[in-house]
Amino acid sequence: RSPRSPRRCYEAVAEVWAGRADAPSPPLSVRTADGTCVPTARAEVVTAPDLLPVAVAPLVASPAVAELLGIEVARAGAPTTDGAESAVAQGFSYFRCTAITQDGVALPWRFHGGTLFATDQGLPAGLAWATGQWSMRHVLRAPEAERPQLLREAAFD
């Protein structure tokens, strides 16, 4: 079973039923990307990976899925941080942080309002998301000597 299976299933169902008056009632529970089931009252649909540690999410999906499942879309304001350095790169601000929290949960990175807040550990994923290159997060995390091979392999992603 792939972690993408629940997402693909929910998106397909939402595509068929979105906006229809005869749509089925929301389920009592939903399956998350890690395979667990959670009550819909505790679940949230997450639309970006930086909210995954904060929300109980069935998948990364659209508001249409949230409506069909009777689940809120995860929303969060600016994170609490000790941002020290700031710079601008590719049209977004960047704050290097030693600690970031959202709703009391420690995060490695958060992209909010065009600003990237990132710890050293979260910087590769945060930069990949902020620049629209999410699939490159593994390359950015790798030691510099391994990156050329990973870039060649990424051509097949």
PDB file of C-alpha atoms in Angstrom:
ATOM      1  CA  ARG A   1       0.000   0.000   0.000  1.00  0.00           C
ATOM      2  CA  SER A   2       1.392   3.377  -0.981  1.00  0.00           C
ATOM      3  CA  PRO A   3       1.123   6.447   1.278  1.00  0.00           C
ATOM      4  CA  ARG A   4      -0.423   8.136  -1.752  1.00  0.00           C
ATOM      5  CA  SER A   5      -3.293   5.627  -1.920  1.00  0.00           C
ATOM      6  CA  PRO A   6      -5.672   7.415   0.493  1.00  0.00           C
ATOM      7  CA  ARG A   7      -4.964  10.746  -1.212  1.00  0.00           C
ATOM      8  CA  ARG A   8      -5.650   9.389  -4.681  1.00  0.00           C
ATOM      9  CA  CYS A   9      -8.814   7.642  -3.520  1.00  0.00           C
ATOM     10  CA  TYR A  10     -10.199  10.713  -1.747  1.00  0.00           C
ATOM     11  CA  GLU A  11      -9.317  12.992  -4.665  1.00  0.00           C
ATOM     12  CA  ALA A  12     -11.055  10.654  -7.143  1.00  0.00           C
ATOM     13  CA  VAL A  13     -14.178  10.464  -4.987  1.00  0.00           C
ATOM     14  CA  ALA A  14     -14.207  14.241  -4.502  1.00  0.00           C
ATOM     15  CA  GLU A  15     -13.903  14.783  -8.249  1.00  0.00           C
ATOM     16  CA  VAL A  16     -17.043  12.719  -8.833  1.00  0.00           C
ATOM     17  CA  TRP A  17     -19.117  14.114  -5.950  1.00  0.00           C
ATOM     18  CA  ALA A  18     -17.919  17.720  -5.542  1.00  0.00           C
ATOM     19  CA  GLY A  19     -20.787  20.190  -5.584  1.00  0.00           C
ATOM     20  CA  ARG A  20     -23.497  17.556  -6.069  1.00  0.00           C
ATOM     21  CA  ALA A  21     -26.623  17.773  -3.927  1.00  0.00           C
ATOM     22  CA  ASP A  22     -26.803  13.981  -3.751  1.00  0.00           C
ATOM     23  CA  ALA A  23     -23.251  13.566  -2.365  1.00  0.00           C
ATOM     24  CA  PRO A  24     -22.949  10.931   0.359  1.00  0.00           C
ATOM     25  CA  SER A  25     -22.776  11.899   4.023  1.00  0.00           C
ATOM     26  CA  PRO A  26     -19.241  12.364   5.379  1.00  0.00           C
ATOM     27  CA  PRO A  27     -17.647   9.237   6.868  1.00  0.00           C
ATOM     28  CA  LEU A  28     -17.113   8.766  10.613  1.00  0.00           C
ATOM     29  CA  SER A  29     -13.369   8.257  10.146  1.00  0.00           C
ATOM     30  CA  VAL A  30     -10.716   8.697   7.477  1.00  0.00           C
ATOM     31  CA  ARG A  31      -7.501   6.884   6.651  1.00  0.00           C
ATOM     32  CA  THR A  32      -4.312   8.915   6.948  1.00  0.00           C
ATOM     33  CA  ALA A  33      -1.261   8.748   4.702  1.00  0.00           C
ATOM     34  CA  ASP A  34       0.494   6.519   7.257  1.00  0.00           C
ATOM     35  CA  GLY A  35      -2.371   3.996   7.115  1.00  0.00           C
ATOM     36  CA  THR A  36      -4.036   4.772  10.441  1.00  0.00           C
ATOM     37  CA  CYS A  37      -7.698   5.718  10.773  1.00  0.00           C
ATOM     38  CA  VAL A  38      -8.768   8.791  12.722  1.00  0.00           C
ATOM     39  CA  PRO A  39     -12.228  10.174  13.498  1.00  0.00           C
ATOM     40  CA  THR A  40     -13.160  12.952  11.080  1.00  0.00           C
ATOM     41  CA  ALA A  41     -13.695  15.260  14.080  1.00  0.00           C
ATOM     42  CA  ARG A  42      -9.936  14.998  14.786  1.00  0.00           C
ATOM     43  CA  ALA A  43      -8.697  15.070  11.190  1.00  0.00           C
ATOM     44  CA  GLU A  44      -7.657  17.984   9.031  1.00  0.00           C
ATOM     45  CA  VAL A  45      -6.822  18.143   5.334  1.00  0.00           C
ATOM     46  CA  VAL A  46      -3.291  19.455   4.893  1.00  0.00           C
ATOM     47  CA  THR A  47      -2.437  21.376   1.747  1.00  0.00           C
ATOM     48  CA  ALA A  48       1.304  21.820   2.393  1.00  0.00           C
ATOM     49  CA  PRO A  49       3.901  19.549   4.035  1.00  0.00           C
ATOM     50  CA  ASP A  50       5.016  22.100   6.634  1.00  0.00           C
ATOM     51  CA  LEU A  51       1.750  21.578   8.540  1.00  0.00           C
ATOM     52  CA  LEU A  52       2.051  17.783   8.781  1.00  0.00           C
ATOM     53  CA  PRO A  53       3.589  17.774  12.260  1.00  0.00           C
ATOM     54  CA  VAL A  54       0.819  20.065  13.538  1.00  0.00           C
ATOM     55  CA  ALA A  55      -2.319  18.545  12.028  1.00  0.00           C
ATOM     56  CA  VAL A  56      -3.837  15.077  11.990  1.00  0.00           C
ATOM     57  CA  ALA A  57      -4.127  14.802   8.244  1.00  0.00           C
ATOM     58  CA  PRO A  58      -5.762  12.235   6.009  1.00  0.00           C
ATOM     59  CA  LEU A  59      -3.753  13.462   3.029  1.00  0.00           C
ATOM     60  CA  VAL A  60      -2.411  16.402   1.110  1.00  0.00           C
ATOM     61  CA  ALA A  61      -5.432  17.423  -0.910  1.00  0.00           C
ATOM     62  CA  SER A  62      -7.882  20.058  -1.998  1.00  0.00           C
ATOM     63  CA  PRO A  63     -10.712  21.852  -0.210  1.00  0.00           C
ATOM     64  CA  ALA A  64     -13.167  19.746  -2.261  1.00  0.00           C
ATOM     65  CA  VAL A  65     -11.916  16.647  -0.434  1.00  0.00           C
ATOM     66  CA  ALA A  66     -12.292  18.407   2.910  1.00  0.00           C
ATOM     67  CA  GLU A  67     -15.878  19.307   2.085  1.00  0.00           C
ATOM     68  CA  LEU A  68     -16.779  15.783   0.978  1.00  0.00           C
ATOM     69  CA  LEU A  69     -15.192  14.228   4.073  1.00  0.00           C
ATOM     70  CA  GLY A  70     -16.608  16.837   6.440  1.00  0.00           C
ATOM     71  CA  ILE A  71     -13.104  17.807   7.573  1.00  0.00           C
ATOM     72  CA  GLU A  72     -11.565  21.225   8.095  1.00  0.00           C
ATOM     73  CA  VAL A  73      -8.630  22.366   5.972  1.00  0.00           C
ATOM     74  CA  ALA A  74      -5.623  22.838   8.267  1.00  0.00           C
ATOM     75  CA  ARG A  75      -4.847  26.510   8.689  1.00  0.00           C
ATOM     76  CA  ALA A  76      -2.205  28.069  10.832  1.00  0.00           C
ATOM     77  CA  GLY A  77      -0.925  31.562  11.337  1.00  0.00           C
ATOM     78  CA  ALA A  78       2.681  32.629  11.522  1.00  0.00           C
ATOM     79  CA  PRO A  79       4.911  30.334  13.550  1.00  0.00           C
ATOM     80  CA  THR A  80       6.629  31.371  16.758  1.00  0.00           C
ATOM     81  CA  THR A  81      10.341  31.565  16.124  1.00  0.00           C
ATOM     82  CA  ASP A  82      13.632  32.976  17.213  1.00  0.00           C
ATOM     83  CA  GLY A  83      14.508  33.981  13.623  1.00  0.00           C
ATOM     84  CA  ALA A  84      17.978  35.482  13.627  1.00  0.00           C
ATOM     85  CA  GLU A  85      19.195  36.068  10.085  1.00  0.00           C
ATOM     86  CA  SER A  86      17.143  37.287   7.185  1.00  0.00           C
ATOM     87  CA  ALA A  87      17.796  37.241   3.501  1.00  0.00           C
ATOM     88  CA  VAL A  88      15.799  37.335   0.310  1.00  0.00           C
ATOM     89  CA  ALA A  89      16.038  34.608  -2.311  1.00  0.00           C
ATOM     90  CA  GLN A  90      13.807  33.925  -5.320  1.00  0.00           C
ATOM     91  CA  GLY A  91      11.118  36.341  -4.158  1.00  0.00           C
ATOM     92  CA  PHE A  92      10.692  35.141  -0.573  1.00  0.00           C
ATOM     93  CA  SER A  93      12.180  36.153   2.758  1.00  0.00           C
ATOM     94  CA  TYR A  94      14.172  33.655   4.768  1.00  0.00           C
ATOM     95  CA  PHE A  95      14.763  33.513   8.509  1.00  0.00           C
ATOM     96  CA  ARG A  96      17.311  31.087   9.882  1.00  0.00           C
ATOM     97  CA  CYS A  97      16.072  29.826  13.241  1.00  0.00           C
ATOM     98  CA  THR A  98      17.245  27.570  16.022  1.00  0.00           C
ATOM     99  CA  ALA A  99      13.644  26.834  17.062  1.00  0.00           C
ATOM    100  CA  ILE A 100      10.222  27.067  15.382  1.00  0.00           C
ATOM    101  CA  THR A 101       6.899  26.149  16.959  1.00  0.00           C
ATOM    102  CA  GLN A 102       3.329  26.084  15.714  1.00  0.00           C
ATOM    103  CA  ASP A 103       0.534  25.462  18.198  1.00  0.00           C
ATOM    104  CA  GLY A 104       3.135  24.183  20.668  1.00  0.00           C
ATOM    105  CA  VAL A 105       4.635  21.679  18.208  1.00  0.00           C
ATOM    106  CA  ALA A 106       8.326  21.960  17.240  1.00  0.00           C
ATOM    107  CA  LEU A 107       8.804  22.230  13.479  1.00  0.00           C
ATOM    108  CA  PRO A 108      11.955  21.978  11.360  1.00  0.00           C
ATOM    109  CA  TRP A 109      10.580  24.531   8.877  1.00  0.00           C
ATOM    110  CA  ARG A 110       7.486  26.533   8.003  1.00  0.00           C
ATOM    111  CA  PHE A 111       6.678  28.534   4.862  1.00  0.00           C
ATOM    112  CA  HIS A 112       4.127  31.189   5.746  1.00  0.00           C
ATOM    113  CA  GLY A 113       3.096  34.354   3.939  1.00  0.00           C
ATOM    114  CA  GLY A 114       6.009  34.235   1.519  1.00  0.00           C
ATOM    115  CA  THR A 115       8.523  33.826   4.344  1.00  0.00           C
ATOM    116  CA  LEU A 116      10.541  30.690   5.021  1.00  0.00           C
ATOM    117  CA  PHE A 117      11.345  29.993   8.663  1.00  0.00           C
ATOM    118  CA  ALA A 118      13.864  27.146   8.862  1.00  0.00           C
ATOM    119  CA  THR A 119      16.245  25.440  11.236  1.00  0.00           C
ATOM    120  CA  ASP A 120      19.438  24.004   9.791  1.00  0.00           C
ATOM    121  CA  GLN A 121      17.740  20.575   9.752  1.00  0.00           C
ATOM    122  CA  GLY A 122      14.626  21.892   8.002  1.00  0.00           C
ATOM    123  CA  LEU A 123      16.330  24.167   5.494  1.00  0.00           C
ATOM    124  CA  PRO A 124      16.570  21.634   2.604  1.00  0.00           C
ATOM    125  CA  ALA A 125      12.858  20.770   2.690  1.00  0.00           C
ATOM    126  CA  GLY A 126      11.849  24.381   3.323  1.00  0.00           C
ATOM    127  CA  LEU A 127      13.886  25.677   0.383  1.00  0.00           C
ATOM    128  CA  ALA A 128      12.565  22.928  -1.864  1.00  0.00           C
ATOM    129  CA  TRP A 129       8.957  23.821  -0.995  1.00  0.00           C
ATOM    130  CA  ALA A 130       9.443  27.600  -1.156  1.00  0.00           C
ATOM    131  CA  THR A 131      11.026  27.387  -4.611  1.00  0.00           C
ATOM    132  CA  GLY A 132       8.464  24.960  -6.029  1.00  0.00           C
ATOM    133  CA  GLN A 133      10.999  22.120  -6.234  1.00  0.00           C
ATOM    134  CA  TRP A 134       9.602  19.753  -3.585  1.00  0.00           C
ATOM    135  CA  SER A 135      10.997  16.656  -5.294  1.00  0.00           C
ATOM    136  CA  MET A 136      14.522  18.052  -4.825  1.00  0.00           C
ATOM    137  CA  ARG A 137      14.385  18.019  -0.996  1.00  0.00           C
ATOM    138  CA  HIS A 138      16.298  14.718  -0.875  1.00  0.00           C
ATOM    139  CA  VAL A 139      19.036  16.093  -3.109  1.00  0.00           C
ATOM    140  CA  LEU A 140      19.407  19.184  -0.927  1.00  0.00           C
ATOM    141  CA  ARG A 141      19.671  17.017   2.222  1.00  0.00           C
ATOM    142  CA  ALA A 142      22.382  14.785   0.784  1.00  0.00           C
ATOM    143  CA  PRO A 143      26.095  15.345   1.329  1.00  0.00           C
ATOM    144  CA  GLU A 144      27.583  17.465  -1.429  1.00  0.00           C
ATOM    145  CA  ALA A 145      29.570  14.542  -2.890  1.00  0.00           C
ATOM    146  CA  GLU A 146      26.344  12.555  -3.484  1.00  0.00           C
ATOM    147  CA  ARG A 147      24.337  15.336  -5.133  1.00  0.00           C
ATOM    148  CA  PRO A 148      25.504  14.860  -8.769  1.00  0.00           C
ATOM    149  CA  GLN A 149      24.312  11.233  -8.777  1.00  0.00           C
ATOM    150  CA  LEU A 150      21.022  12.145  -7.080  1.00  0.00           C
ATOM    151  CA  LEU A 151      20.417  14.899  -9.666  1.00  0.00           C
ATOM    152  CA  ARG A 152      20.931  12.396 -12.472  1.00  0.00           C
ATOM    153  CA  GLU A 153      18.509   9.975 -10.794  1.00  0.00           C
ATOM    154  CA  ALA A 154      15.978  12.780 -10.236  1.00  0.00           C
ATOM    155  CA  ALA A 155      15.474  12.972 -13.987  1.00  0.00           C
ATOM    156  CA  PHE A 156      13.365   9.821 -13.564  1.00  0.00           C
ATOM    157  CA  ASP A 157      11.079  11.219 -10.825  1.00  0.00           C
TER     158      ASP A 157
END
